[in-house]
mmCIF file with all atom_site columns, C-alpha atoms in Angstrom:
data_model
loop_
_atom_site.group_PDB
_atom_site.id
_atom_site.type_symbol
_atom_site.label_atom_id
_atom_site.label_alt_id
_atom_site.label_comp_id
_atom_site.label_asym_id
_atom_site.label_entity_id
_atom_site.label_seq_id
_atom_site.pdbx_PDB_ins_code
_atom_site.Cartn_x
_atom_site.Cartn_y
_atom_site.Cartn_z
_atom_site.occupancy
_atom_site.B_iso_or_equiv
_atom_site.pdbx_formal_charge
_atom_site.auth_seq_id
_atom_site.auth_comp_id
_atom_site.auth_asym_id
_atom_site.auth_atom_id
_atom_site.pdbx_PDB_model_num
ATOM 1   C CA . UNK A 1 1   ? 0.000  0.000   0.000   1.00 59.00 ? 1   UNK A CA 1
ATOM 2   C CA . UNK A 1 2   ? 2.867  2.385   0.767   1.00 64.00 ? 2   UNK A CA 1
ATOM 3   C CA . UNK A 1 3   ? 4.522  2.113   -2.631  1.00 75.00 ? 3   UNK A CA 1
ATOM 4   C CA . UNK A 1 4   ? 1.409  2.969   -4.709  1.00 78.00 ? 4   UNK A CA 1
ATOM 5   C CA . UNK A 1 5   ? 0.906  6.033   -2.492  1.00 79.00 ? 5   UNK A CA 1
ATOM 6   C CA . UNK A 1 6   ? 4.554  7.004   -3.035  1.00 75.00 ? 6   UNK A CA 1
ATOM 7   C CA . UNK A 1 7   ? 4.066  6.620   -6.788  1.00 77.00 ? 7   UNK A CA 1
ATOM 8   C CA . UNK A 1 8   ? 0.913  8.778   -6.744  1.00 81.00 ? 8   UNK A CA 1
ATOM 9   C CA . UNK A 1 9   ? 2.717  11.517  -4.815  1.00 80.00 ? 9   UNK A CA 1
ATOM 10  C CA . UNK A 1 10  ? 5.635  11.320  -7.248  1.00 81.00 ? 10  UNK A CA 1
ATOM 11  C CA . UNK A 1 11  ? 3.229  11.880  -10.138 1.00 85.00 ? 11  UNK A CA 1
ATOM 12  C CA . UNK A 1 12  ? 1.695  14.817  -8.264  1.00 85.00 ? 12  UNK A CA 1
ATOM 13  C CA . UNK A 1 13  ? 5.180  16.274  -7.761  1.00 84.00 ? 13  UNK A CA 1
ATOM 14  C CA . UNK A 1 14  ? 5.708  16.072  -11.520 1.00 88.00 ? 14  UNK A CA 1
ATOM 15  C CA . UNK A 1 15  ? 2.533  18.110  -12.030 1.00 91.00 ? 15  UNK A CA 1
ATOM 16  C CA . UNK A 1 16  ? 3.768  20.649  -9.469  1.00 88.00 ? 16  UNK A CA 1
ATOM 17  C CA . UNK A 1 17  ? 7.112  20.862  -11.297 1.00 91.00 ? 17  UNK A CA 1
ATOM 18  C CA . UNK A 1 18  ? 5.418  21.563  -14.632 1.00 94.00 ? 18  UNK A CA 1
ATOM 19  C CA . UNK A 1 19  ? 3.201  24.189  -12.977 1.00 93.00 ? 19  UNK A CA 1
ATOM 20  C CA . UNK A 1 20  ? 6.247  25.857  -11.393 1.00 92.00 ? 20  UNK A CA 1
ATOM 21  C CA . UNK A 1 21  ? 8.077  25.989  -14.713 1.00 94.00 ? 21  UNK A CA 1
ATOM 22  C CA . UNK A 1 22  ? 5.002  27.601  -16.265 1.00 94.00 ? 22  UNK A CA 1
ATOM 23  C CA . UNK A 1 23  ? 4.723  30.086  -13.404 1.00 92.00 ? 23  UNK A CA 1
ATOM 24  C CA . UNK A 1 24  ? 8.396  31.073  -13.566 1.00 93.00 ? 24  UNK A CA 1
ATOM 25  C CA . UNK A 1 25  ? 8.307  31.491  -17.358 1.00 94.00 ? 25  UNK A CA 1
ATOM 26  C CA . UNK A 1 26  ? 5.114  33.542  -17.154 1.00 93.00 ? 26  UNK A CA 1
ATOM 27  C CA . UNK A 1 27  ? 6.586  35.706  -14.425 1.00 91.00 ? 27  UNK A CA 1
ATOM 28  C CA . UNK A 1 28  ? 9.766  36.334  -16.448 1.00 93.00 ? 28  UNK A CA 1
ATOM 29  C CA . UNK A 1 29  ? 7.709  37.487  -19.426 1.00 94.00 ? 29  UNK A CA 1
ATOM 30  C CA . UNK A 1 30  ? 5.457  39.639  -17.251 1.00 91.00 ? 30  UNK A CA 1
ATOM 31  C CA . UNK A 1 31  ? 8.430  41.153  -15.429 1.00 91.00 ? 31  UNK A CA 1
ATOM 32  C CA . UNK A 1 32  ? 10.705 41.955  -18.362 1.00 92.00 ? 32  UNK A CA 1
ATOM 33  C CA . UNK A 1 33  ? 8.248  42.484  -21.203 1.00 92.00 ? 33  UNK A CA 1
ATOM 34  C CA . UNK A 1 34  ? 5.310  44.130  -19.445 1.00 91.00 ? 34  UNK A CA 1
ATOM 35  C CA . UNK A 1 35  ? 7.094  45.402  -16.293 1.00 89.00 ? 35  UNK A CA 1
ATOM 36  C CA . UNK A 1 36  ? 4.327  43.849  -14.210 1.00 89.00 ? 36  UNK A CA 1
ATOM 37  C CA . UNK A 1 37  ? 5.569  40.767  -12.333 1.00 89.00 ? 37  UNK A CA 1
ATOM 38  C CA . UNK A 1 38  ? 3.398  38.463  -10.257 1.00 87.00 ? 38  UNK A CA 1
ATOM 39  C CA . UNK A 1 39  ? 4.249  39.420  -6.674  1.00 83.00 ? 39  UNK A CA 1
ATOM 40  C CA . UNK A 1 40  ? 3.668  36.013  -5.158  1.00 83.00 ? 40  UNK A CA 1
ATOM 41  C CA . UNK A 1 41  ? 5.407  33.938  -7.861  1.00 87.00 ? 41  UNK A CA 1
ATOM 42  C CA . UNK A 1 42  ? 8.749  33.664  -6.034  1.00 86.00 ? 42  UNK A CA 1
ATOM 43  C CA . UNK A 1 43  ? 7.107  32.513  -2.798  1.00 84.00 ? 43  UNK A CA 1
ATOM 44  C CA . UNK A 1 44  ? 4.958  29.947  -4.569  1.00 87.00 ? 44  UNK A CA 1
ATOM 45  C CA . UNK A 1 45  ? 8.023  28.671  -6.438  1.00 90.00 ? 45  UNK A CA 1
ATOM 46  C CA . UNK A 1 46  ? 9.910  28.205  -3.160  1.00 88.00 ? 46  UNK A CA 1
ATOM 47  C CA . UNK A 1 47  ? 7.020  26.350  -1.554  1.00 88.00 ? 47  UNK A CA 1
ATOM 48  C CA . UNK A 1 48  ? 6.596  24.274  -4.698  1.00 91.00 ? 48  UNK A CA 1
ATOM 49  C CA . UNK A 1 49  ? 10.209 23.135  -4.433  1.00 92.00 ? 49  UNK A CA 1
ATOM 50  C CA . UNK A 1 50  ? 9.455  21.855  -0.917  1.00 91.00 ? 50  UNK A CA 1
ATOM 51  C CA . UNK A 1 51  ? 6.442  19.985  -2.316  1.00 89.00 ? 51  UNK A CA 1
ATOM 52  C CA . UNK A 1 52  ? 8.524  18.422  -5.073  1.00 92.00 ? 52  UNK A CA 1
ATOM 53  C CA . UNK A 1 53  ? 11.242 17.338  -2.653  1.00 91.00 ? 53  UNK A CA 1
ATOM 54  C CA . UNK A 1 54  ? 9.030  15.796  0.006   1.00 92.00 ? 54  UNK A CA 1
ATOM 55  C CA . UNK A 1 55  ? 6.490  14.244  -2.346  1.00 90.00 ? 55  UNK A CA 1
ATOM 56  C CA . UNK A 1 56  ? 8.971  12.618  -4.729  1.00 90.00 ? 56  UNK A CA 1
ATOM 57  C CA . UNK A 1 57  ? 11.530 11.470  -2.131  1.00 91.00 ? 57  UNK A CA 1
ATOM 58  C CA . UNK A 1 58  ? 9.591  8.378   -0.942  1.00 91.00 ? 58  UNK A CA 1
ATOM 59  C CA . UNK A 1 59  ? 9.195  7.157   -4.522  1.00 88.00 ? 59  UNK A CA 1
ATOM 60  C CA . UNK A 1 60  ? 12.894 7.718   -5.234  1.00 89.00 ? 60  UNK A CA 1
ATOM 61  C CA . UNK A 1 61  ? 13.749 5.789   -2.079  1.00 90.00 ? 61  UNK A CA 1
ATOM 62  C CA . UNK A 1 62  ? 11.387 2.942   -3.011  1.00 86.00 ? 62  UNK A CA 1
ATOM 63  C CA . UNK A 1 63  ? 13.163 2.657   -6.368  1.00 86.00 ? 63  UNK A CA 1
ATOM 64  C CA . UNK A 1 64  ? 16.536 2.738   -4.554  1.00 86.00 ? 64  UNK A CA 1
ATOM 65  C CA . UNK A 1 65  ? 17.598 5.714   -6.621  1.00 83.00 ? 65  UNK A CA 1
ATOM 66  C CA . UNK A 1 66  ? 18.423 8.053   -3.747  1.00 80.00 ? 66  UNK A CA 1
ATOM 67  C CA . UNK A 1 67  ? 21.819 9.679   -3.415  1.00 76.00 ? 67  UNK A CA 1
ATOM 68  C CA . UNK A 1 68  ? 24.291 7.383   -1.708  1.00 74.00 ? 68  UNK A CA 1
ATOM 69  C CA . UNK A 1 69  ? 27.979 7.357   -0.903  1.00 72.00 ? 69  UNK A CA 1
ATOM 70  C CA . UNK A 1 70  ? 28.990 3.880   -1.962  1.00 75.00 ? 70  UNK A CA 1
ATOM 71  C CA . UNK A 1 71  ? 32.613 3.850   -0.801  1.00 78.00 ? 71  UNK A CA 1
ATOM 72  C CA . UNK A 1 72  ? 31.861 1.652   2.230   1.00 78.00 ? 72  UNK A CA 1
ATOM 73  C CA . UNK A 1 73  ? 29.291 -0.409  0.352   1.00 77.00 ? 73  UNK A CA 1
ATOM 74  C CA . UNK A 1 74  ? 31.702 -1.201  -2.476  1.00 79.00 ? 74  UNK A CA 1
ATOM 75  C CA . UNK A 1 75  ? 34.426 -2.217  -0.008  1.00 82.00 ? 75  UNK A CA 1
ATOM 76  C CA . UNK A 1 76  ? 32.139 -4.910  1.440   1.00 80.00 ? 76  UNK A CA 1
ATOM 77  C CA . UNK A 1 77  ? 31.570 -8.257  -0.174  1.00 81.00 ? 77  UNK A CA 1
ATOM 78  C CA . UNK A 1 78  ? 28.294 -8.935  -1.994  1.00 80.00 ? 78  UNK A CA 1
ATOM 79  C CA . UNK A 1 79  ? 27.051 -11.122 0.892   1.00 83.00 ? 79  UNK A CA 1
ATOM 80  C CA . UNK A 1 80  ? 27.751 -8.411  3.504   1.00 85.00 ? 80  UNK A CA 1
ATOM 81  C CA . UNK A 1 81  ? 26.233 -5.462  1.616   1.00 86.00 ? 81  UNK A CA 1
ATOM 82  C CA . UNK A 1 82  ? 22.653 -6.361  2.534   1.00 89.00 ? 82  UNK A CA 1
ATOM 83  C CA . UNK A 1 83  ? 23.562 -6.125  6.234   1.00 90.00 ? 83  UNK A CA 1
ATOM 84  C CA . UNK A 1 84  ? 24.769 -2.557  5.701   1.00 89.00 ? 84  UNK A CA 1
ATOM 85  C CA . UNK A 1 85  ? 21.535 -1.845  3.815   1.00 90.00 ? 85  UNK A CA 1
ATOM 86  C CA . UNK A 1 86  ? 19.497 -3.208  6.726   1.00 93.00 ? 86  UNK A CA 1
ATOM 87  C CA . UNK A 1 87  ? 21.379 -1.049  9.239   1.00 94.00 ? 87  UNK A CA 1
ATOM 88  C CA . UNK A 1 88  ? 21.007 2.036   7.040   1.00 92.00 ? 88  UNK A CA 1
ATOM 89  C CA . UNK A 1 89  ? 17.321 1.218   6.584   1.00 94.00 ? 89  UNK A CA 1
ATOM 90  C CA . UNK A 1 90  ? 16.917 1.236   10.369  1.00 97.00 ? 90  UNK A CA 1
ATOM 91  C CA . UNK A 1 91  ? 18.840 4.509   10.749  1.00 96.00 ? 91  UNK A CA 1
ATOM 92  C CA . UNK A 1 92  ? 16.826 6.136   7.944   1.00 96.00 ? 92  UNK A CA 1
ATOM 93  C CA . UNK A 1 93  ? 13.581 4.876   9.463   1.00 98.00 ? 93  UNK A CA 1
ATOM 94  C CA . UNK A 1 94  ? 14.425 6.221   12.925  1.00 98.00 ? 94  UNK A CA 1
ATOM 95  C CA . UNK A 1 95  ? 15.507 9.624   11.592  1.00 98.00 ? 95  UNK A CA 1
ATOM 96  C CA . UNK A 1 96  ? 12.451 10.061  9.384   1.00 98.00 ? 96  UNK A CA 1
ATOM 97  C CA . UNK A 1 97  ? 10.091 8.779   12.084  1.00 98.00 ? 97  UNK A CA 1
ATOM 98  C CA . UNK A 1 98  ? 11.491 11.420  14.454  1.00 98.00 ? 98  UNK A CA 1
ATOM 99  C CA . UNK A 1 99  ? 11.236 14.118  11.796  1.00 98.00 ? 99  UNK A CA 1
ATOM 100 C CA . UNK A 1 100 ? 7.656  13.047  11.061  1.00 98.00 ? 100 UNK A CA 1
ATOM 101 C CA . UNK A 1 101 ? 6.730  13.327  14.731  1.00 98.00 ? 101 UNK A CA 1
ATOM 102 C CA . UNK A 1 102 ? 8.246  16.823  14.950  1.00 97.00 ? 102 UNK A CA 1
ATOM 103 C CA . UNK A 1 103 ? 6.582  17.889  11.693  1.00 96.00 ? 103 UNK A CA 1
ATOM 104 C CA . UNK A 1 104 ? 3.174  16.629  12.878  1.00 96.00 ? 104 UNK A CA 1
ATOM 105 C CA . UNK A 1 105 ? 3.653  18.530  16.149  1.00 95.00 ? 105 UNK A CA 1
ATOM 106 C CA . UNK A 1 106 ? 4.450  21.721  14.238  1.00 92.00 ? 106 UNK A CA 1
ATOM 107 C CA . UNK A 1 107 ? 1.509  21.171  11.889  1.00 91.00 ? 107 UNK A CA 1
ATOM 108 C CA . UNK A 1 108 ? -0.845 20.758  14.870  1.00 92.00 ? 108 UNK A CA 1
ATOM 109 C CA . UNK A 1 109 ? 0.485  24.014  16.357  1.00 91.00 ? 109 UNK A CA 1
ATOM 110 C CA . UNK A 1 110 ? -0.023 25.821  13.035  1.00 87.00 ? 110 UNK A CA 1
ATOM 111 C CA . UNK A 1 111 ? -3.563 24.456  12.683  1.00 87.00 ? 111 UNK A CA 1
ATOM 112 C CA . UNK A 1 112 ? -4.383 25.648  16.208  1.00 88.00 ? 112 UNK A CA 1
ATOM 113 C CA . UNK A 1 113 ? -3.179 29.190  15.417  1.00 86.00 ? 113 UNK A CA 1
ATOM 114 C CA . UNK A 1 114 ? -4.650 29.266  11.873  1.00 76.00 ? 114 UNK A CA 1
ATOM 115 C CA . UNK A 1 115 ? -1.761 31.476  10.744  1.00 73.00 ? 115 UNK A CA 1
ATOM 116 C CA . UNK A 1 116 ? -0.694 32.723  7.317   1.00 70.00 ? 116 UNK A CA 1
ATOM 117 C CA . UNK A 1 117 ? 2.754  33.208  5.817   1.00 65.00 ? 117 UNK A CA 1
ATOM 118 C CA . UNK A 1 118 ? 2.653  36.765  4.521   1.00 63.00 ? 118 UNK A CA 1
ATOM 119 C CA . UNK A 1 119 ? 0.496  39.470  3.025   1.00 62.00 ? 119 UNK A CA 1
ATOM 120 C CA . UNK A 1 120 ? 1.754  38.644  -0.483  1.00 64.00 ? 120 UNK A CA 1
ATOM 121 C CA . UNK A 1 121 ? -0.080 35.339  -0.500  1.00 67.00 ? 121 UNK A CA 1
ATOM 122 C CA . UNK A 1 122 ? -3.023 34.913  1.801   1.00 73.00 ? 122 UNK A CA 1
ATOM 123 C CA . UNK A 1 123 ? -2.576 31.182  2.203   1.00 76.00 ? 123 UNK A CA 1
ATOM 124 C CA . UNK A 1 124 ? -2.793 29.364  5.533   1.00 81.00 ? 124 UNK A CA 1
ATOM 125 C CA . UNK A 1 125 ? 0.529  27.890  6.650   1.00 81.00 ? 125 UNK A CA 1
ATOM 126 C CA . UNK A 1 126 ? -0.894 24.377  6.937   1.00 84.00 ? 126 UNK A CA 1
ATOM 127 C CA . UNK A 1 127 ? -1.310 24.218  3.144   1.00 83.00 ? 127 UNK A CA 1
ATOM 128 C CA . UNK A 1 128 ? 2.469  24.300  2.884   1.00 84.00 ? 128 UNK A CA 1
ATOM 129 C CA . UNK A 1 129 ? 3.436  22.386  6.040   1.00 88.00 ? 129 UNK A CA 1
ATOM 130 C CA . UNK A 1 130 ? 1.261  19.277  5.517   1.00 92.00 ? 130 UNK A CA 1
ATOM 131 C CA . UNK A 1 131 ? 3.740  17.953  2.986   1.00 94.00 ? 131 UNK A CA 1
ATOM 132 C CA . UNK A 1 132 ? 6.543  17.653  5.582   1.00 95.00 ? 132 UNK A CA 1
ATOM 133 C CA . UNK A 1 133 ? 4.984  14.975  7.827   1.00 96.00 ? 133 UNK A CA 1
ATOM 134 C CA . UNK A 1 134 ? 3.378  13.157  4.898   1.00 94.00 ? 134 UNK A CA 1
ATOM 135 C CA . UNK A 1 135 ? 6.592  12.996  2.862   1.00 94.00 ? 135 UNK A CA 1
ATOM 136 C CA . UNK A 1 136 ? 8.859  12.134  5.774   1.00 96.00 ? 136 UNK A CA 1
ATOM 137 C CA . UNK A 1 137 ? 6.365  9.583   7.122   1.00 96.00 ? 137 UNK A CA 1
ATOM 138 C CA . UNK A 1 138 ? 6.303  7.801   3.782   1.00 93.00 ? 138 UNK A CA 1
ATOM 139 C CA . UNK A 1 139 ? 10.099 7.995   3.637   1.00 95.00 ? 139 UNK A CA 1
ATOM 140 C CA . UNK A 1 140 ? 10.257 6.334   7.070   1.00 96.00 ? 140 UNK A CA 1
ATOM 141 C CA . UNK A 1 141 ? 8.064  3.510   5.787   1.00 94.00 ? 141 UNK A CA 1
ATOM 142 C CA . UNK A 1 142 ? 10.124 3.151   2.603   1.00 93.00 ? 142 UNK A CA 1
ATOM 143 C CA . UNK A 1 143 ? 13.351 3.008   4.648   1.00 95.00 ? 143 UNK A CA 1
ATOM 144 C CA . UNK A 1 144 ? 11.759 0.281   6.779   1.00 96.00 ? 144 UNK A CA 1
ATOM 145 C CA . UNK A 1 145 ? 10.660 -1.697  3.707   1.00 93.00 ? 145 UNK A CA 1
ATOM 146 C CA . UNK A 1 146 ? 14.106 -1.391  2.105   1.00 93.00 ? 146 UNK A CA 1
ATOM 147 C CA . UNK A 1 147 ? 15.774 -2.382  5.380   1.00 94.00 ? 147 UNK A CA 1
ATOM 148 C CA . UNK A 1 148 ? 13.553 -5.457  5.686   1.00 95.00 ? 148 UNK A CA 1
ATOM 149 C CA . UNK A 1 149 ? 14.305 -6.462  2.080   1.00 93.00 ? 149 UNK A CA 1
ATOM 150 C CA . UNK A 1 150 ? 18.031 -6.076  2.758   1.00 93.00 ? 150 UNK A CA 1
ATOM 151 C CA . UNK A 1 151 ? 17.845 -8.023  6.026   1.00 94.00 ? 151 UNK A CA 1
ATOM 152 C CA . UNK A 1 152 ? 16.019 -10.874 4.267   1.00 93.00 ? 152 UNK A CA 1
ATOM 153 C CA . UNK A 1 153 ? 18.675 -10.885 1.553   1.00 91.00 ? 153 UNK A CA 1
ATOM 154 C CA . UNK A 1 154 ? 21.432 -11.006 4.185   1.00 92.00 ? 154 UNK A CA 1
ATOM 155 C CA . UNK A 1 155 ? 19.792 -13.866 6.083   1.00 92.00 ? 155 UNK A CA 1
ATOM 156 C CA . UNK A 1 156 ? 19.345 -15.832 2.855   1.00 90.00 ? 156 UNK A CA 1
ATOM 157 C CA . UNK A 1 157 ? 22.931 -15.130 1.803   1.00 86.00 ? 157 UNK A CA 1
ATOM 158 C CA . UNK A 1 158 ? 21.957 -13.475 -1.472  1.00 84.00 ? 158 UNK A CA 1
ATOM 159 C CA . UNK A 1 159 ? 23.150 -10.105 -2.846  1.00 80.00 ? 159 UNK A CA 1
ATOM 160 C CA . UNK A 1 160 ? 21.360 -6.911  -1.864  1.00 76.00 ? 160 UNK A CA 1
ATOM 161 C CA . UNK A 1 161 ? 18.404 -5.818  -3.972  1.00 75.00 ? 161 UNK A CA 1
ATOM 162 C CA . UNK A 1 162 ? 19.518 -3.515  -6.766  1.00 71.00 ? 162 UNK A CA 1
ATOM 163 C CA . UNK A 1 163 ? 17.973 -0.386  -8.181  1.00 61.00 ? 163 UNK A CA 1
ATOM 164 C CA . UNK A 1 164 ? 14.428 -1.120  -9.287  1.00 54.00 ? 164 UNK A CA 1
ATOM 165 C CA . UNK A 1 165 ? 13.775 -1.161  -13.005 1.00 47.00 ? 165 UNK A CA 1
ATOM 166 C CA . UNK A 1 166 ? 11.523 1.439   -14.575 1.00 49.00 ? 166 UNK A CA 1
#
């Protein structure tokens, strides 16, 4: 169930990316051709980048395409690599679970205050902040799933799962 949700959020992040490109291009034309920029375009672009990052990250992690330093991994034998993956899965799960808890706490505080970011865009803060606990929560689950896959591979004595195919 987690991986289809991650895929859906990744597709949504693609839509956000296309919308941001359109917004930035429109704003450039309005600014330099008509001398009338959209005042809130820069803020929306910044928030959109947060959306893209937190919504696509679980899918990238599920596909095992996240950024990794493989110096230690490559120095281990193929039978030992899954153990490292299991340990890193646990560490990633714990970190993201903690971040999710903090993000949910902050989101609850923001919802209680019903606050806005600025006068330029009259948008409640929760519309931006919801993506932090959702994205990091899904990342925690993906780290756990990857760690379990790696632990199973280690216990069976088979090589670690590789990058998922498209």
